[in-house]
């Protein structure tokens, strides 16, 4: 009888978090990265101010053109590197960084914003840039197919613990929040 309702643990804030994480996932699908398709959305006052996905700088060819035999595989993986290794070979900017840069290119202030990312906790380099760009909250997707750990690298945990960032994860499919800090 009647219409189906959301579970009782669905707060308005959680509904918005899930909404923006789904958008970040959709943005990431535009990435031509042969390793990971990650999207990020910068939000202020429940309005999207910028998006970004991982990929090479504007106008630079994608990785598939770098492979001698045209293999549709990440050049780092072809060289035998695991995920997160051999980053000196990667020409892609991370989604989080690209969201900041896209806002800067348009003259949009990122101070006091929330970043939604369709990945685990951002890497240390992205965290440094997010903090310096004035982002105050990071919401990450706890249900990512490529992540076995909440942290991309070891130093991210330390940076978060020593910052004023509010960081938490949301599992959109389970509709739950996982508090980190």
Coordinates of N, CA, C and O in Angstrom, one line a residue:
X1 N 0.8 -1.2 0.0 CA 0.0 0.0 0.0 C 0.9 1.2 0.0 O 1.9 1.3 0.7
X2 N 0.4 2.2 -0.7 CA 1.2 3.5 -0.7 C 2.5 3.4 -1.5 O 2.9 2.4 -2.0
X3 N 3.2 4.5 -1.5 CA 4.5 4.5 -2.2 C 5.6 4.0 -1.3 O 5.5 4.2 -0.1
X4 N 6.7 3.5 -2.0 CA 7.8 3.1 -1.2 C 8.5 4.3 -0.7 O 8.7 5.3 -1.4
X5 N 9.0 4.2 0.6 CA 9.7 5.3 1.2 C 11.2 5.0 1.3 O 11.5 3.8 1.4
X6 N 12.0 6.0 1.4 CA 13.4 5.8 1.7 C 13.6 5.2 3.1 O 12.8 5.4 4.0
X7 N 14.7 4.4 3.3 CA 14.9 3.9 4.7 C 15.0 5.1 5.7 O 15.3 6.2 5.3
X8 N 14.7 4.8 6.9 CA 14.6 5.9 7.9 C 15.9 6.5 8.2 O 16.0 7.6 8.7
X9 N 17.0 5.9 7.8 CA 18.4 6.5 8.0 C 18.7 7.5 6.9 O 19.8 8.1 7.0
X10 N 17.8 7.7 6.0 CA 18.1 8.7 4.9 C 17.8 10.1 5.4 O 16.6 10.5 5.5
X11 N 18.8 10.8 5.7 CA 18.7 12.2 6.1 C 18.8 13.0 4.8 O 19.3 12.6 3.8
X12 N 18.3 14.3 4.9 CA 18.4 15.1 3.7 C 19.9 15.3 3.3 O 20.2 15.3 2.1
X13 N 20.8 15.3 4.3 CA 22.2 15.5 3.9 C 22.7 14.2 3.2 O 23.4 14.3 2.2
X14 N 22.3 13.0 3.6 CA 22.7 11.8 3.0 C 22.1 11.7 1.6 O 22.8 11.3 0.6
X15 N 20.9 12.2 1.4 CA 20.3 12.2 0.1 C 21.1 13.1 -0.9 O 21.4 12.7 -2.0
X16 N 21.6 14.3 -0.4 CA 22.4 15.1 -1.2 C 23.8 14.5 -1.5 O 24.3 14.6 -2.6
X17 N 24.4 13.9 -0.5 CA 25.7 13.2 -0.7 C 25.5 12.1 -1.8 O 26.4 12.1 -2.7
X18 N 24.5 11.3 -1.8 CA 24.3 10.3 -2.8 C 24.1 10.9 -4.1 O 24.7 10.4 -5.1
X19 N 23.3 11.9 -4.2 CA 23.1 12.6 -5.5 C 24.4 13.1 -6.1 O 24.6 12.9 -7.3
X20 N 25.2 13.8 -5.3 CA 26.4 14.3 -5.9 C 27.5 13.3 -6.2 O 28.2 13.4 -7.1
X21 N 27.5 12.2 -5.4 CA 28.4 11.1 -5.7 C 28.0 10.4 -7.0 O 28.9 10.0 -7.8
X22 N 26.7 10.3 -7.3 CA 26.2 9.7 -8.5 C 26.7 10.6 -9.7 O 27.1 10.1 -10.8
X23 N 26.6 11.9 -9.5 CA 27.0 12.8 -10.6 C 28.6 12.7 -10.8 O 29.0 12.6 -11.9
X24 N 29.3 12.5 -9.7 CA 30.8 12.4 -9.8 C 31.1 11.1 -10.6 O 32.0 11.1 -11.4
X25 N 30.3 10.0 -10.3 CA 30.5 8.8 -11.1 C 30.2 9.0 -12.5 O 31.0 8.5 -13.4
X26 N 29.2 9.7 -12.9 CA 28.8 10.0 -14.3 C 29.9 10.8 -14.9 O 30.3 10.6 -16.1
X27 N 30.4 11.8 -14.2 CA 31.5 12.7 -14.8 C 32.7 11.8 -15.1 O 33.4 11.9 -16.1
X28 N 33.0 10.9 -14.2 CA 34.2 10.0 -14.4 C 34.1 9.1 -15.6 O 35.1 8.7 -16.2
X29 N 32.9 8.8 -16.0 CA 32.7 7.9 -17.2 C 33.2 8.6 -18.5 O 33.4 8.0 -19.5
X30 N 33.3 10.0 -18.4 CA 33.8 10.7 -19.6 C 35.4 10.6 -19.7 O 35.9 10.8 -20.8
X31 N 36.0 10.1 -18.7 CA 37.5 10.0 -18.7 C 37.9 8.9 -19.7 O 37.3 7.9 -19.8
X32 N 39.0 9.2 -20.4 CA 39.5 8.2 -21.4 C 40.7 7.5 -20.8 O 41.4 6.7 -21.5
X33 N 40.9 7.6 -19.5 CA 42.0 6.9 -18.8 C 41.8 5.4 -19.0 O 40.7 4.9 -18.8
X34 N 42.9 4.7 -19.3 CA 42.9 3.3 -19.5 C 43.1 2.5 -18.2 O 43.0 1.3 -18.2
X35 N 43.3 3.2 -17.1 CA 43.5 2.6 -15.8 C 42.2 2.7 -14.9 O 41.7 1.7 -14.4
X36 N 41.8 4.0 -14.7 CA 40.7 4.2 -13.8 C 39.9 5.4 -14.4 O 40.4 6.4 -14.9
X37 N 38.6 5.3 -14.3 CA 37.7 6.4 -14.7 C 37.1 7.0 -13.4 O 36.3 6.4 -12.8
X38 N 37.7 8.1 -13.0 CA 37.3 8.8 -11.7 C 36.8 10.2 -12.0 O 37.3 10.9 -12.8
X39 N 35.7 10.5 -11.3 CA 35.1 11.8 -11.4 C 35.1 12.5 -10.1 O 35.1 11.9 -9.1
X40 N 35.0 13.9 -10.2 CA 34.9 14.7 -9.0 C 34.0 15.9 -9.2 O 33.9 16.4 -10.4
X41 N 33.3 16.3 -8.2 CA 32.4 17.4 -8.3 C 32.6 18.3 -7.1 O 32.6 17.9 -6.0
X42 N 32.8 19.6 -7.4 CA 32.9 20.6 -6.4 C 31.6 21.3 -6.2 O 30.9 21.7 -7.2
X43 N 31.1 21.4 -4.9 CA 29.8 21.9 -4.6 C 29.9 23.0 -3.6 O 30.6 22.9 -2.6
X44 N 29.1 24.0 -3.8 CA 28.9 25.1 -2.8 C 27.4 25.4 -2.7 O 26.8 25.6 -3.7
X45 N 26.9 25.3 -1.4 CA 25.5 25.6 -1.2 C 24.6 24.7 -2.1 O 23.6 25.2 -2.7
X46 N 24.9 23.4 -2.2 CA 24.1 22.5 -2.9 C 24.0 22.8 -4.4 O 23.1 22.3 -5.1
X47 N 25.0 23.5 -4.9 CA 25.1 23.8 -6.3 C 26.5 23.4 -6.8 O 27.5 23.7 -6.2
X48 N 26.5 22.8 -8.0 CA 27.8 22.3 -8.6 C 28.5 23.6 -9.2 O 27.9 24.3 -10.0
X49 N 29.7 23.8 -8.7 CA 30.5 24.9 -9.3 C 31.6 24.4 -10.3 O 32.1 25.2 -11.1
X50 N 31.9 23.1 -10.2 CA 33.0 22.6 -11.1 C 33.0 21.1 -11.1 O 32.5 20.5 -10.1
X51 N 33.4 20.5 -12.2 CA 33.6 19.0 -12.2 C 35.0 18.8 -12.8 O 35.6 19.6 -13.4
X52 N 35.5 17.5 -12.6 CA 36.7 17.1 -13.2 C 36.8 15.6 -13.3 O 36.1 14.9 -12.5
X53 N 37.5 15.1 -14.2 CA 37.8 13.7 -14.3 C 39.3 13.5 -14.6 O 39.9 14.4 -15.1
X54 N 39.8 12.3 -14.4 CA 41.2 12.1 -14.6 C 41.5 11.9 -16.1 O 40.7 11.3 -16.9
X55 N 42.6 12.6 -16.5 CA 43.0 12.5 -17.9 C 44.1 13.5 -18.2 O 44.5 14.2 -17.3
X56 N 44.6 13.4 -19.4 CA 45.8 14.3 -19.8 C 45.3 15.7 -19.9 O 44.1 16.0 -19.9
X57 N 46.3 16.6 -19.9 CA 46.0 18.1 -20.1 C 45.2 18.3 -21.4 O 45.3 17.5 -22.3
X58 N 44.4 19.4 -21.4 CA 43.7 19.7 -22.6 C 44.6 19.8 -23.8 O 45.7 20.3 -23.8
X59 N 44.1 19.1 -24.9 CA 44.9 19.1 -26.1 C 46.0 18.1 -26.2 O 46.6 18.0 -27.3
X60 N 46.2 17.4 -25.2 CA 47.3 16.3 -25.2 C 46.6 15.0 -25.5 O 45.6 14.7 -24.9
X61 N 47.2 14.2 -26.4 CA 46.6 12.9 -26.8 C 46.5 12.0 -25.6 O 47.3 12.1 -24.6
X62 N 45.5 11.1 -25.6 CA 45.3 10.1 -24.6 C 46.3 9.0 -24.7 O 47.0 8.9 -25.7
X63 N 46.4 8.2 -23.6 CA 47.4 7.2 -23.5 C 47.4 6.1 -24.6 O 48.4 5.6 -24.9
X64 N 46.2 5.9 -25.2 CA 46.2 4.8 -26.2 C 47.0 5.2 -27.4 O 47.5 4.3 -28.1
X65 N 47.3 6.5 -27.6 CA 48.2 6.9 -28.7 C 49.7 6.7 -28.3 O 50.5 6.8 -29.2
X66 N 50.0 6.5 -27.0 CA 51.4 6.4 -26.6 C 51.9 5.0 -26.8 O 53.1 4.7 -26.8
X67 N 51.0 4.0 -26.8 CA 51.4 2.6 -26.9 C 51.8 2.3 -28.4 O 51.1 2.5 -29.3
X68 N 53.0 1.7 -28.5 CA 53.6 1.4 -29.8 C 52.7 0.6 -30.7 O 52.6 0.8 -31.9
X69 N 52.1 -0.4 -30.1 CA 51.2 -1.3 -30.9 C 49.7 -1.0 -30.8 O 48.9 -1.8 -31.2
X70 N 49.4 0.2 -30.3 CA 48.1 0.6 -30.2 C 47.2 -0.1 -29.2 O 46.0 -0.1 -29.2
X71 N 47.9 -0.8 -28.2 CA 47.2 -1.5 -27.2 C 46.3 -0.6 -26.4 O 46.7 0.5 -26.1
X72 N 45.1 -1.1 -26.1 CA 44.2 -0.3 -25.2 C 44.4 -0.6 -23.8 O 43.5 -1.2 -23.1
X73 N 45.6 -0.4 -23.3 CA 46.0 -0.7 -21.9 C 46.8 0.5 -21.4 O 47.6 1.1 -22.2
X74 N 46.7 0.7 -20.1 CA 47.5 1.8 -19.5 C 49.0 1.5 -19.7 O 49.5 0.4 -19.4
X75 N 49.8 2.5 -20.2 CA 51.2 2.3 -20.4 C 51.9 1.9 -19.1 O 52.9 1.1 -19.1
X76 N 51.5 2.3 -17.9 CA 52.1 1.9 -16.7 C 51.9 0.4 -16.4 O 52.8 -0.3 -16.0
X77 N 50.7 0.0 -16.7 CA 50.4 -1.5 -16.6 C 51.2 -2.3 -17.6 O 51.6 -3.4 -17.3
X78 N 51.3 -1.8 -18.8 CA 52.1 -2.5 -19.8 C 53.6 -2.6 -19.4 O 54.2 -3.6 -19.7
X79 N 54.0 -1.6 -18.6 CA 55.4 -1.7 -18.1 C 55.5 -2.5 -16.8 O 56.6 -2.6 -16.3
X80 N 54.4 -3.1 -16.4 CA 54.4 -4.0 -15.3 C 54.2 -3.4 -13.9 O 54.3 -4.1 -12.9
X81 N 53.7 -2.2 -13.9 CA 53.4 -1.5 -12.6 C 52.0 -1.8 -12.1 O 51.1 -1.9 -12.9
X82 N 51.8 -2.0 -10.8 CA 50.5 -2.2 -10.2 C 49.9 -0.8 -10.0 O 50.5 0.3 -10.2
X83 N 48.6 -0.8 -9.6 CA 47.9 0.4 -9.4 C 48.6 1.3 -8.3 O 49.1 0.8 -7.3
X84 N 48.8 2.5 -8.6 CA 49.5 3.5 -7.7 C 51.0 3.5 -7.9 O 51.6 4.3 -7.3
X85 N 51.5 2.6 -8.7 CA 53.0 2.6 -9.0 C 53.3 3.1 -10.4 O 52.4 3.2 -11.2
X86 N 54.5 3.6 -10.6 CA 55.0 4.1 -11.9 C 54.3 5.3 -12.3 O 54.1 5.6 -13.5
X87 N 53.9 6.1 -11.3 CA 53.1 7.3 -11.6 C 53.9 8.4 -12.4 O 53.4 9.2 -13.0
X88 N 55.3 8.2 -12.4 CA 56.1 9.1 -13.2 C 55.9 8.9 -14.7 O 56.2 9.8 -15.5
X89 N 55.2 7.8 -15.0 CA 54.9 7.5 -16.5 C 53.5 8.1 -16.8 O 53.2 8.0 -18.0
X90 N 52.7 8.5 -15.9 CA 51.3 8.9 -16.1 C 51.2 10.3 -16.5 O 51.8 11.2 -15.9
X91 N 50.5 10.6 -17.6 CA 50.3 12.0 -18.0 C 49.0 12.6 -17.6 O 48.7 13.7 -17.9
X92 N 48.2 11.8 -16.8 CA 46.9 12.2 -16.4 C 46.9 13.1 -15.1 O 47.7 12.8 -14.2
X93 N 46.1 14.1 -15.1 CA 45.8 14.8 -13.9 C 44.7 14.1 -13.2 O 43.8 13.6 -13.8
X94 N 44.7 14.1 -11.9 CA 43.6 13.5 -11.1 C 42.3 14.3 -11.2 O 42.4 15.5 -11.4
X95 N 41.2 13.6 -11.0 CA 39.9 14.2 -11.1 C 39.7 15.4 -10.1 O 39.2 16.4 -10.5
X96 N 40.2 15.2 -8.9 CA 40.1 16.2 -7.9 C 40.9 17.5 -8.3 O 40.4 18.6 -8.2
X97 N 42.1 17.3 -8.8 CA 42.9 18.4 -9.2 C 42.2 19.1 -10.4 O 42.1 20.3 -10.5
X98 N 41.7 18.3 -11.3 CA 41.1 18.9 -12.5 C 39.8 19.7 -12.2 O 39.5 20.7 -12.8
X99 N 39.1 19.3 -11.1 CA 37.9 20.0 -10.7 C 38.3 21.4 -10.2 O 37.7 22.4 -10.5
X100 N 39.4 21.4 -9.4 CA 40.0 22.7 -8.9 C 40.4 23.6 -10.1 O 40.1 24.8 -10.1
X101 N 41.1 23.0 -11.0 CA 41.7 23.8 -12.1 C 40.6 24.3 -13.0 O 40.7 25.4 -13.6
X102 N 39.5 23.5 -13.2 CA 38.4 23.9 -14.1 C 37.7 25.1 -13.4 O 37.3 26.1 -14.1
X103 N 37.6 25.1 -12.1 CA 37.0 26.2 -11.4 C 37.9 27.5 -11.5 O 37.4 28.6 -11.8
X104 N 39.2 27.3 -11.4 CA 40.2 28.4 -11.5 C 40.1 29.0 -12.9 O 40.1 30.2 -13.0
X105 N 40.0 28.1 -13.9 CA 40.0 28.6 -15.3 C 38.8 29.5 -15.5 O 38.8 30.4 -16.3
X106 N 37.7 29.2 -14.8 CA 36.5 30.0 -15.0 C 36.4 31.1 -13.9 O 35.4 31.9 -13.9
X107 N 37.4 31.3 -13.1 CA 37.4 32.3 -12.1 C 36.4 32.1 -11.0 O 35.9 33.0 -10.3
X108 N 36.2 30.8 -10.6 CA 35.2 30.5 -9.6 C 36.0 30.1 -8.3 O 36.9 29.3 -8.3
X109 N 35.6 30.8 -7.2 CA 36.2 30.6 -5.9 C 35.9 29.2 -5.4 O 34.7 28.8 -5.4
X110 N 36.9 28.5 -4.9 CA 36.7 27.1 -4.3 C 36.7 27.1 -2.8 O 36.5 26.1 -2.1
X111 N 36.9 28.3 -2.2 CA 37.0 28.4 -0.7 C 35.6 28.0 -0.1 O 34.6 28.5 -0.5
X112 N 35.7 27.1 0.9 CA 34.5 26.7 1.6 C 33.6 25.7 0.9 O 32.4 25.5 1.2
X113 N 34.2 25.0 -0.1 CA 33.4 24.1 -0.9 C 33.5 22.6 -0.4 O 34.4 22.3 0.4
X114 N 32.7 21.8 -0.9 CA 32.7 20.3 -0.7 C 33.1 19.6 -2.0 O 32.6 19.9 -3.0
X115 N 34.0 18.7 -1.9 CA 34.4 17.9 -3.0 C 33.8 16.5 -2.9 O 34.0 15.8 -1.8
X116 N 33.1 16.1 -3.9 CA 32.6 14.7 -4.0 C 33.4 14.0 -5.0 O 33.6 14.5 -6.1
X117 N 34.0 12.8 -4.6 CA 34.8 12.1 -5.5 C 34.4 10.6 -5.6 O 34.1 10.0 -4.5
X118 N 34.4 10.1 -6.8 CA 34.1 8.7 -7.0 C 35.3 7.8 -6.9 O 35.7 7.2 -7.9
X119 N 35.9 7.9 -5.8 CA 37.1 7.1 -5.5 C 37.3 7.0 -4.0 O 36.4 7.5 -3.3
X120 N 38.4 6.4 -3.6 CA 38.6 6.4 -2.1 C 39.1 7.8 -1.7 O 39.1 8.7 -2.5
X121 N 39.7 7.9 -0.5 CA 40.3 9.1 0.0 C 41.3 9.6 -1.0 O 42.1 8.8 -1.5
X122 N 41.3 10.8 -1.4 CA 42.3 11.3 -2.4 C 43.7 11.1 -2.0 O 44.0 11.0 -0.8
X123 N 44.6 11.0 -3.0 CA 46.0 10.8 -2.7 C 46.6 12.1 -2.0 O 46.0 13.1 -1.9
X124 N 47.8 12.0 -1.5 CA 48.4 13.0 -0.7 C 48.6 14.3 -1.6 O 48.3 15.4 -1.1
X125 N 48.9 14.2 -2.9 CA 49.1 15.4 -3.7 C 47.8 16.1 -3.9 O 47.7 17.3 -3.8
X126 N 46.7 15.3 -4.1 CA 45.4 16.0 -4.3 C 44.9 16.6 -3.0 O 44.4 17.7 -2.9
X127 N 45.2 15.9 -1.8 CA 44.8 16.4 -0.5 C 45.5 17.8 -0.3 O 44.9 18.7 0.2
X128 N 46.8 17.9 -0.6 CA 47.5 19.1 -0.5 C 46.8 20.2 -1.3 O 46.6 21.3 -0.8
X129 N 46.5 19.9 -2.5 CA 45.9 20.9 -3.4 C 44.5 21.3 -2.9 O 44.1 22.4 -3.0
X130 N 43.7 20.3 -2.5 CA 42.4 20.5 -2.0 C 42.4 21.4 -0.7 O 41.6 22.4 -0.6
X131 N 43.3 21.2 0.2 CA 43.4 22.0 1.4 C 43.8 23.4 1.0 O 43.2 24.4 1.4
X132 N 44.8 23.6 0.1 CA 45.2 24.9 -0.3 C 44.2 25.6 -1.2 O 44.2 26.9 -1.2
X133 N 43.3 24.9 -1.8 CA 42.2 25.6 -2.5 C 41.0 26.0 -1.7 O 40.1 26.6 -2.1
X134 N 41.1 25.7 -0.4 CA 40.1 26.1 0.6 C 38.9 25.1 0.7 O 37.9 25.4 1.3
X135 N 39.0 23.9 0.1 CA 37.9 22.9 0.3 C 37.9 22.5 1.7 O 38.9 22.2 2.3
X136 N 36.7 22.4 2.3 CA 36.6 22.1 3.7 C 36.1 20.7 4.0 O 36.3 20.2 5.1
X137 N 35.4 20.1 3.0 CA 34.8 18.8 3.2 C 35.1 17.9 2.0 O 35.0 18.4 0.8
X138 N 35.4 16.7 2.2 CA 35.6 15.7 1.1 C 34.7 14.5 1.4 O 34.7 14.0 2.5
X139 N 33.9 14.2 0.4 CA 33.0 13.0 0.5 C 33.4 12.1 -0.5 O 33.4 12.4 -1.7
X140 N 33.8 10.9 -0.1 CA 34.3 9.9 -1.1 C 33.4 8.7 -1.1 O 32.6 8.5 -0.3
X141 N 33.5 7.9 -2.2 CA 32.6 6.8 -2.4 C 33.3 5.6 -1.8 O 34.4 5.2 -2.2
X142 N 32.6 5.0 -0.8 CA 33.2 3.8 -0.1 C 33.0 2.5 -0.9 O 33.7 1.5 -0.6
X143 N 32.2 2.6 -1.9 CA 31.9 1.4 -2.7 C 32.5 1.6 -4.1 O 31.8 2.0 -5.0
X144 N 33.8 1.4 -4.2 CA 34.5 1.6 -5.5 C 35.0 0.2 -5.9 O 35.6 -0.5 -5.1
X145 N 34.9 -0.1 -7.1 CA 35.3 -1.4 -7.6 C 36.8 -1.6 -7.7 O 37.2 -2.7 -7.8
X146 N 37.5 -0.6 -7.7 CA 39.0 -0.7 -7.8 C 39.7 -0.5 -6.6 O 41.0 -0.4 -6.6
X147 N 39.1 -0.3 -5.4 CA 39.8 0.1 -4.2 C 39.6 -1.0 -3.1 O 38.5 -1.3 -2.7
X148 N 40.7 -1.5 -2.6 CA 40.6 -2.4 -1.5 C 41.0 -1.7 -0.2 O 40.8 -2.2 0.9
X149 N 41.4 -0.4 -0.3 CA 41.8 0.4 0.9 C 41.1 1.7 0.8 O 40.9 2.3 -0.3
X150 N 40.8 2.3 1.9 CA 40.2 3.6 1.9 C 41.2 4.7 1.6 O 40.9 5.7 1.0
X151 N 42.5 4.4 1.8 CA 43.6 5.3 1.5 C 44.3 5.0 0.2 O 44.7 3.8 0.1
X152 N 44.6 5.9 -0.6 CA 45.4 5.7 -1.8 C 46.8 5.5 -1.5 O 47.5 4.8 -2.2
X153 N 47.3 6.3 -0.5 CA 48.7 6.2 -0.1 C 48.8 6.4 1.4 O 47.9 6.8 2.0
X154 N 50.0 6.1 2.0 CA 50.2 6.1 3.4 C 50.1 7.5 4.0 O 49.7 7.6 5.2
X155 N 50.5 8.5 3.3 CA 50.6 9.8 3.9 C 49.3 10.5 4.0 O 49.1 11.5 4.8
X156 N 48.3 10.1 3.2 CA 47.0 10.7 3.2 C 46.4 10.7 4.6 O 45.8 11.7 5.0
X157 N 46.5 9.6 5.3 CA 45.9 9.5 6.6 C 46.5 10.5 7.5 O 45.8 11.2 8.3
X158 N 47.8 10.7 7.5 CA 48.5 11.7 8.3 C 48.1 13.1 8.0 O 47.8 13.9 8.9
X159 N 48.0 13.4 6.7 CA 47.5 14.8 6.3 C 46.1 15.1 6.8 O 45.9 16.1 7.4
X160 N 45.2 14.1 6.7 CA 43.9 14.3 7.1 C 43.8 14.5 8.6 O 43.2 15.4 9.1
X161 N 44.6 13.7 9.4 CA 44.6 13.8 10.8 C 45.2 15.2 11.3 O 44.9 15.6 12.4
X162 N 46.0 15.8 10.5 CA 46.6 17.1 10.9 C 46.0 18.2 10.1 O 46.6 19.3 10.1
X163 N 44.8 18.1 9.6 CA 44.2 19.2 8.9 C 42.8 19.5 9.5 O 42.4 18.8 10.5
X164 N 42.2 20.5 9.0 CA 40.8 20.8 9.5 C 39.8 20.2 8.5 O 38.6 20.5 8.7
X165 N 40.2 19.4 7.6 CA 39.3 18.8 6.6 C 38.2 18.0 7.4 O 38.6 17.2 8.3
X166 N 37.0 18.0 6.9 CA 36.0 17.0 7.3 C 36.0 16.0 6.2 O 35.7 16.4 5.0
X167 N 36.2 14.8 6.5 CA 36.3 13.7 5.5 C 35.4 12.6 5.9 O 35.5 12.1 7.0
X168 N 34.5 12.1 5.0 CA 33.7 10.9 5.3 C 33.3 10.2 4.0 O 33.4 10.8 2.9
X169 N 33.0 9.0 4.1 CA 32.7 8.2 3.0 C 31.2 7.9 3.0 O 30.5 7.8 4.0
X170 N 30.6 7.6 1.8 CA 29.2 7.2 1.7 C 29.2 6.0 0.7 O 29.9 6.0 -0.3
X171 N 28.5 5.0 1.1 CA 28.2 3.9 0.2 C 26.8 4.1 -0.4 O 25.8 3.9 0.3
X172 N 26.7 4.6 -1.6 CA 25.4 4.9 -2.2 C 24.5 3.7 -2.3 O 23.3 3.9 -2.1
X173 N 25.0 2.6 -2.5 CA 24.1 1.4 -2.6 C 23.5 1.0 -1.3 O 22.4 0.6 -1.2
X174 N 24.3 1.1 -0.2 CA 23.8 0.7 1.1 C 23.2 1.9 1.8 O 22.6 1.8 2.9
X175 N 23.4 3.1 1.2 CA 22.8 4.4 1.8 C 23.3 4.6 3.2 O 22.5 4.8 4.1
X176 N 24.6 4.5 3.4 CA 25.2 4.7 4.7 C 26.4 5.6 4.7 O 27.1 5.7 3.6
X177 N 26.6 6.3 5.8 CA 27.8 7.2 5.9 C 28.9 6.4 6.7 O 28.5 5.8 7.7
X178 N 30.1 6.6 6.3 CA 31.2 6.0 7.0 C 32.1 7.2 7.5 O 32.7 7.8 6.6
X179 N 32.1 7.5 8.7 CA 32.9 8.6 9.2 C 34.3 8.3 9.3 O 34.7 7.3 9.8
X180 N 35.2 9.2 8.7 CA 36.6 9.1 8.8 C 37.1 10.1 9.8 O 37.8 9.8 10.7
X181 N 36.8 11.4 9.5 CA 37.2 12.4 10.4 C 36.2 13.6 10.3 O 35.7 13.9 9.3

